[in-house]
Amino acid sequence: MRHTFLDRLKATPKRRLAAWGALGYGALLLTAAFVGAEITLRSQTRWVKGVFVPVGRRGNTVWLPASPETLSRGVVGIVPLRPNRGHAVLGEAKVKGTLVFRPIQQERGVLPNGSVAWVSTFVYNGTPAQLGVAYEDTVVASPAGPMPAWHIPSVSGERDALVIVVHGHGGQRAQGLRMLPALRRTGAASLFVTFRNAHGAPRVGKGYLSLGDQEAEDVLAALRWARKAGYRRTVLYGFSMGGNIVLSALRDRCQPFPLPVTGVLLDCPALDWRQTITWQARRFGMPAFMARHVSTFVQYVVTRRSGQDFDTVDQLAAAGRFNVPILLWHGTRDRTIPISQSDALAAARPDLVEYHRVEGAKHIRCWNINPVQYDHTLEHFIRRVLPGLSQGEHHA
């Protein structure tokens, strides 16, 4: 008589089945933990996230094949591949069949019909020159080594106030270029920096991130650079993990600052890494109990490999010690950092935090949903915490 697999399974002792199940579950947890730890500890992405697609154009309307990136809500940017040279900012999408139609809002150079182009919700993938803005390549001397940076002087040329912009985990300085026109309108200068073990920056030890702890020293180095360059006051601006970095720089051990820090801007900040790791496990479809187990193992592996102390980068626990005004944005569709973290920070410090919960925005894409409103909020906040700024650039 031929036995089926189900028959053999029924005949297997329950203890053996339980042992196999436990072994399989353990192997799954270990695999997920090591993969999760590797993602958490490293940040070496060279290219700004986007997709390459063929472009159709008629007049001031562009059509693109439908994809998650081209279908994204709000504004996107498009850059044709060489030999074409140009850049365009595209408005809200309209879908017809498998095509996405978007109006051209701004254009520099030429975006020809039939070209192949890079499309992204990060809008820009180059340097400030992509916006027609003059800038200086410079180096911030950090204890970890020379950190590449972009210095964009104020419109007036006066060296009074400086906004230090810090990108996120796996990100690049170009992430913040969407906000550069608004920053210039405030009358402040800007310094777009990177941090140790990110792409293009010095590697320290095994190249592991400390999730905001040691990277805060690179922000202090940027403050020393600013003082040496003749600036008198600063604001810090962090995206995602960059938000944790700038908040880590507010700790008592980092003071006194080389220059006064009069305010902080945060876009979808990572405030509690333990919760974020659990959130990420749930994002990939794991049941709640499994996500908690994976998160515990990831934290253990990260700590064993790098010595990470998750308490030192728990900004929600540190919220009571913050003493500067904070402008905070977070999108309701953020699948990378749970919006509940920003909700908690705003609730903990209503005396300091101006909170904007952006409906429909994905991770660090709050600007894309309503650029005019985002820019207005940014400009108003900076003028409030940096009073007396000289006249900045006018609206285009």
CSV table of N, CA and C in Angstrom, one decimal, residues 331-396:
chain,number,residue,atom,x,y,z
A,331,GLY,N,4.8,61.7,7.6
A,331,GLY,CA,3.7,61.3,6.7
A,331,GLY,C,2.9,60.1,7.2
A,332,THR,N,1.6,60.1,7.0
A,332,THR,CA,0.7,59.0,7.5
A,332,THR,C,0.9,57.7,6.7
A,333,ARG,N,1.6,57.7,5.5
A,333,ARG,CA,1.8,56.5,4.8
A,333,ARG,C,3.3,56.0,4.9
A,334,ASP,N,4.0,56.5,6.0
A,334,ASP,CA,5.4,56.1,6.2
A,334,ASP,C,5.4,54.7,6.6
A,335,ARG,N,6.1,53.8,5.7
A,335,ARG,CA,6.3,52.4,6.0
A,335,ARG,C,7.7,52.1,6.5
A,336,THR,N,8.5,53.1,6.7
A,336,THR,CA,9.8,52.9,7.2
A,336,THR,C,10.0,53.2,8.7
A,337,ILE,N,9.5,54.4,9.1
A,337,ILE,CA,9.5,54.8,10.5
A,337,ILE,C,8.1,55.0,10.9
A,338,PRO,N,7.6,54.4,12.0
A,338,PRO,CA,6.2,54.5,12.4
A,338,PRO,C,5.9,55.9,12.8
A,339,ILE,N,4.8,56.5,12.3
A,339,ILE,CA,4.4,57.9,12.6
A,339,ILE,C,4.1,58.0,14.1
A,340,SER,N,3.8,56.9,14.8
A,340,SER,CA,3.5,57.0,16.2
A,340,SER,C,4.6,57.5,17.0
A,341,GLN,N,5.9,57.4,16.5
A,341,GLN,CA,7.0,58.0,17.2
A,341,GLN,C,6.9,59.5,17.2
A,342,SER,N,6.6,60.1,16.0
A,342,SER,CA,6.5,61.6,16.0
A,342,SER,C,5.3,62.0,16.8
A,343,ASP,N,4.2,61.2,16.7
A,343,ASP,CA,3.0,61.6,17.6
A,343,ASP,C,3.4,61.7,19.0
A,344,ALA,N,4.2,60.7,19.5
A,344,ALA,CA,4.6,60.6,20.9
A,344,ALA,C,5.5,61.8,21.2
A,345,LEU,N,6.5,62.2,20.3
A,345,LEU,CA,7.3,63.3,20.6
A,345,LEU,C,6.5,64.6,20.7
A,346,ALA,N,5.6,64.8,19.8
A,346,ALA,CA,4.8,66.0,19.8
A,346,ALA,C,3.9,66.1,21.1
A,347,ALA,N,3.4,64.9,21.5
A,347,ALA,CA,2.6,64.9,22.7
A,347,ALA,C,3.5,65.1,24.0
A,348,ALA,N,4.7,64.7,23.9
A,348,ALA,CA,5.6,64.8,25.1
A,348,ALA,C,6.1,66.3,25.3
A,349,ARG,N,6.3,67.0,24.1
A,349,ARG,CA,6.8,68.3,24.2
A,349,ARG,C,6.0,69.3,23.4
A,350,PRO,N,4.8,69.5,23.7
A,350,PRO,CA,4.0,70.5,23.0
A,350,PRO,C,4.5,71.9,23.1
A,351,ASP,N,5.3,72.2,24.1
A,351,ASP,CA,5.9,73.5,24.4
A,351,ASP,C,7.0,73.8,23.4
A,352,LEU,N,7.6,72.8,22.8
A,352,LEU,CA,8.7,73.0,21.8
A,352,LEU,C,8.4,72.6,20.4
A,353,VAL,N,7.5,71.6,20.2
A,353,VAL,CA,7.3,70.9,18.9
A,353,VAL,C,6.1,71.5,18.1
A,354,GLU,N,6.4,72.0,16.9
A,354,GLU,CA,5.4,72.4,16.0
A,354,GLU,C,5.3,71.2,15.0
A,355,TYR,N,4.1,70.5,15.1
A,355,TYR,CA,4.0,69.2,14.4
A,355,TYR,C,3.0,69.3,13.2
A,356,HIS,N,3.5,68.7,12.1
A,356,HIS,CA,2.7,68.7,10.9
A,356,HIS,C,2.6,67.2,10.4
A,357,ARG,N,1.4,66.7,10.6
A,357,ARG,CA,1.1,65.3,10.2
A,357,ARG,C,0.6,65.3,8.8
A,358,VAL,N,1.3,64.9,7.8
A,358,VAL,CA,1.0,65.0,6.4
A,358,VAL,C,0.3,63.8,5.9
A,359,GLU,N,-1.0,64.0,5.5
A,359,GLU,CA,-1.8,63.0,5.1
A,359,GLU,C,-1.4,62.4,3.7
A,360,GLY,N,-1.2,61.1,3.7
A,360,GLY,CA,-0.8,60.5,2.4
A,360,GLY,C,0.7,60.5,2.0
A,361,ALA,N,1.5,61.1,2.9
A,361,ALA,CA,2.9,61.2,2.5
A,361,ALA,C,3.7,59.9,3.0
A,362,LYS,N,4.6,59.5,2.1
A,362,LYS,CA,5.5,58.4,2.4
A,362,LYS,C,6.7,58.9,3.1
A,363,HIS,N,7.6,57.9,3.4
A,363,HIS,CA,8.8,58.3,4.2
A,363,HIS,C,9.6,59.4,3.5
A,364,ILE,N,9.9,60.4,4.3
A,364,ILE,CA,10.6,61.7,3.9
A,364,ILE,C,10.1,62.2,2.5
A,365,ARG,N,8.8,62.0,2.3
A,365,ARG,CA,8.2,62.6,1.1
A,365,ARG,C,7.1,63.6,1.4
A,366,CYS,N,7.2,64.2,2.6
A,366,CYS,CA,6.1,65.1,3.0
A,366,CYS,C,6.1,66.4,2.1
A,367,TRP,N,7.3,66.8,1.7
A,367,TRP,CA,7.4,68.0,0.8
A,367,TRP,C,6.6,67.7,-0.5
A,368,ASN,N,6.7,66.5,-1.0
A,368,ASN,CA,6.1,66.2,-2.3
A,368,ASN,C,4.6,66.4,-2.4
A,369,ILE,N,3.9,66.2,-1.2
A,369,ILE,CA,2.4,66.2,-1.2
A,369,ILE,C,2.0,67.7,-1.4
A,370,ASN,N,2.6,68.6,-0.8
A,370,ASN,CA,2.2,70.0,-0.9
A,370,ASN,C,3.5,70.9,-0.7
A,371,PRO,N,4.3,71.0,-1.8
A,371,PRO,CA,5.6,71.8,-1.7
A,371,PRO,C,5.4,73.2,-1.2
A,372,VAL,N,4.3,73.9,-1.6
A,372,VAL,CA,4.1,75.3,-1.2
A,372,VAL,C,3.9,75.4,0.3
A,373,GLN,N,3.0,74.5,0.8
A,373,GLN,CA,2.8,74.5,2.3
A,373,GLN,C,4.0,74.1,3.1
A,374,TYR,N,4.7,73.1,2.6
A,374,TYR,CA,5.9,72.7,3.3
A,374,TYR,C,6.9,73.8,3.4
A,375,ASP,N,7.2,74.4,2.2
A,375,ASP,CA,8.1,75.5,2.1
A,375,ASP,C,7.7,76.7,3.0
A,376,HIS,N,6.5,77.0,3.0
A,376,HIS,CA,6.0,78.2,3.8
A,376,HIS,C,6.2,77.9,5.3
A,377,THR,N,5.9,76.6,5.7
A,377,THR,CA,6.2,76.3,7.1
A,377,THR,C,7.6,76.3,7.5
A,378,LEU,N,8.5,75.8,6.6
A,378,LEU,CA,9.9,75.8,6.8
A,378,LEU,C,10.4,77.3,6.9
A,379,GLU,N,10.0,78.1,6.0
A,379,GLU,CA,10.5,79.5,6.0
A,379,GLU,C,10.1,80.3,7.2
A,380,HIS,N,8.8,80.1,7.6
A,380,HIS,CA,8.3,80.8,8.8
A,380,HIS,C,9.1,80.3,10.0
A,381,PHE,N,9.3,79.0,10.2
A,381,PHE,CA,10.0,78.5,11.4
A,381,PHE,C,11.4,79.1,11.4
A,382,ILE,N,12.1,79.0,10.3
A,382,ILE,CA,13.5,79.5,10.3
A,382,ILE,C,13.6,81.0,10.6
A,383,ARG,N,12.7,81.7,10.1
A,383,ARG,CA,12.7,83.2,10.4
A,383,ARG,C,12.4,83.4,11.9
A,384,ARG,N,11.6,82.5,12.5
A,384,ARG,CA,11.2,82.7,13.9
A,384,ARG,C,12.4,82.4,14.8
A,385,VAL,N,13.2,81.3,14.5
A,385,VAL,CA,14.3,80.9,15.4
A,385,VAL,C,15.6,81.6,15.0
A,386,LEU,N,15.6,82.2,13.8
A,386,LEU,CA,16.8,83.0,13.4
A,386,LEU,C,16.3,84.4,13.0
A,387,PRO,N,15.9,85.2,14.0
A,387,PRO,CA,15.4,86.5,13.7
A,387,PRO,C,16.5,87.4,13.1
A,388,GLY,N,16.0,88.4,12.3
A,388,GLY,CA,16.9,89.4,11.8
A,388,GLY,C,17.7,88.9,10.6
A,389,LEU,N,17.3,87.9,9.9
A,389,LEU,CA,18.1,87.4,8.7
A,389,LEU,C,17.9,88.4,7.6
A,390,SER,N,19.0,88.5,6.8
A,390,SER,CA,19.0,89.4,5.6
A,390,SER,C,18.0,88.8,4.6
A,391,GLN,N,17.6,89.6,3.6
A,391,GLN,CA,16.6,89.2,2.6
A,391,GLN,C,17.2,88.1,1.8
A,392,GLY,N,16.4,87.1,1.6
A,392,GLY,CA,16.8,85.9,0.8
A,392,GLY,C,16.3,86.0,-0.6
A,393,GLU,N,16.4,84.8,-1.3
A,393,GLU,CA,16.0,84.8,-2.7
A,393,GLU,C,14.5,84.9,-2.8
A,394,HIS,N,14.1,85.5,-3.9
A,394,HIS,CA,12.6,85.7,-4.1
A,394,HIS,C,12.1,84.4,-4.8
A,395,HIS,N,10.8,84.2,-4.7
A,395,HIS,CA,10.1,83.1,-5.4
A,395,HIS,C,10.4,83.2,-6.9
A,396,ALA,N,10.6,82.0,-7.5
A,396,ALA,CA,10.8,82.0,-9.0
A,396,ALA,C,9.5,82.4,-9.6
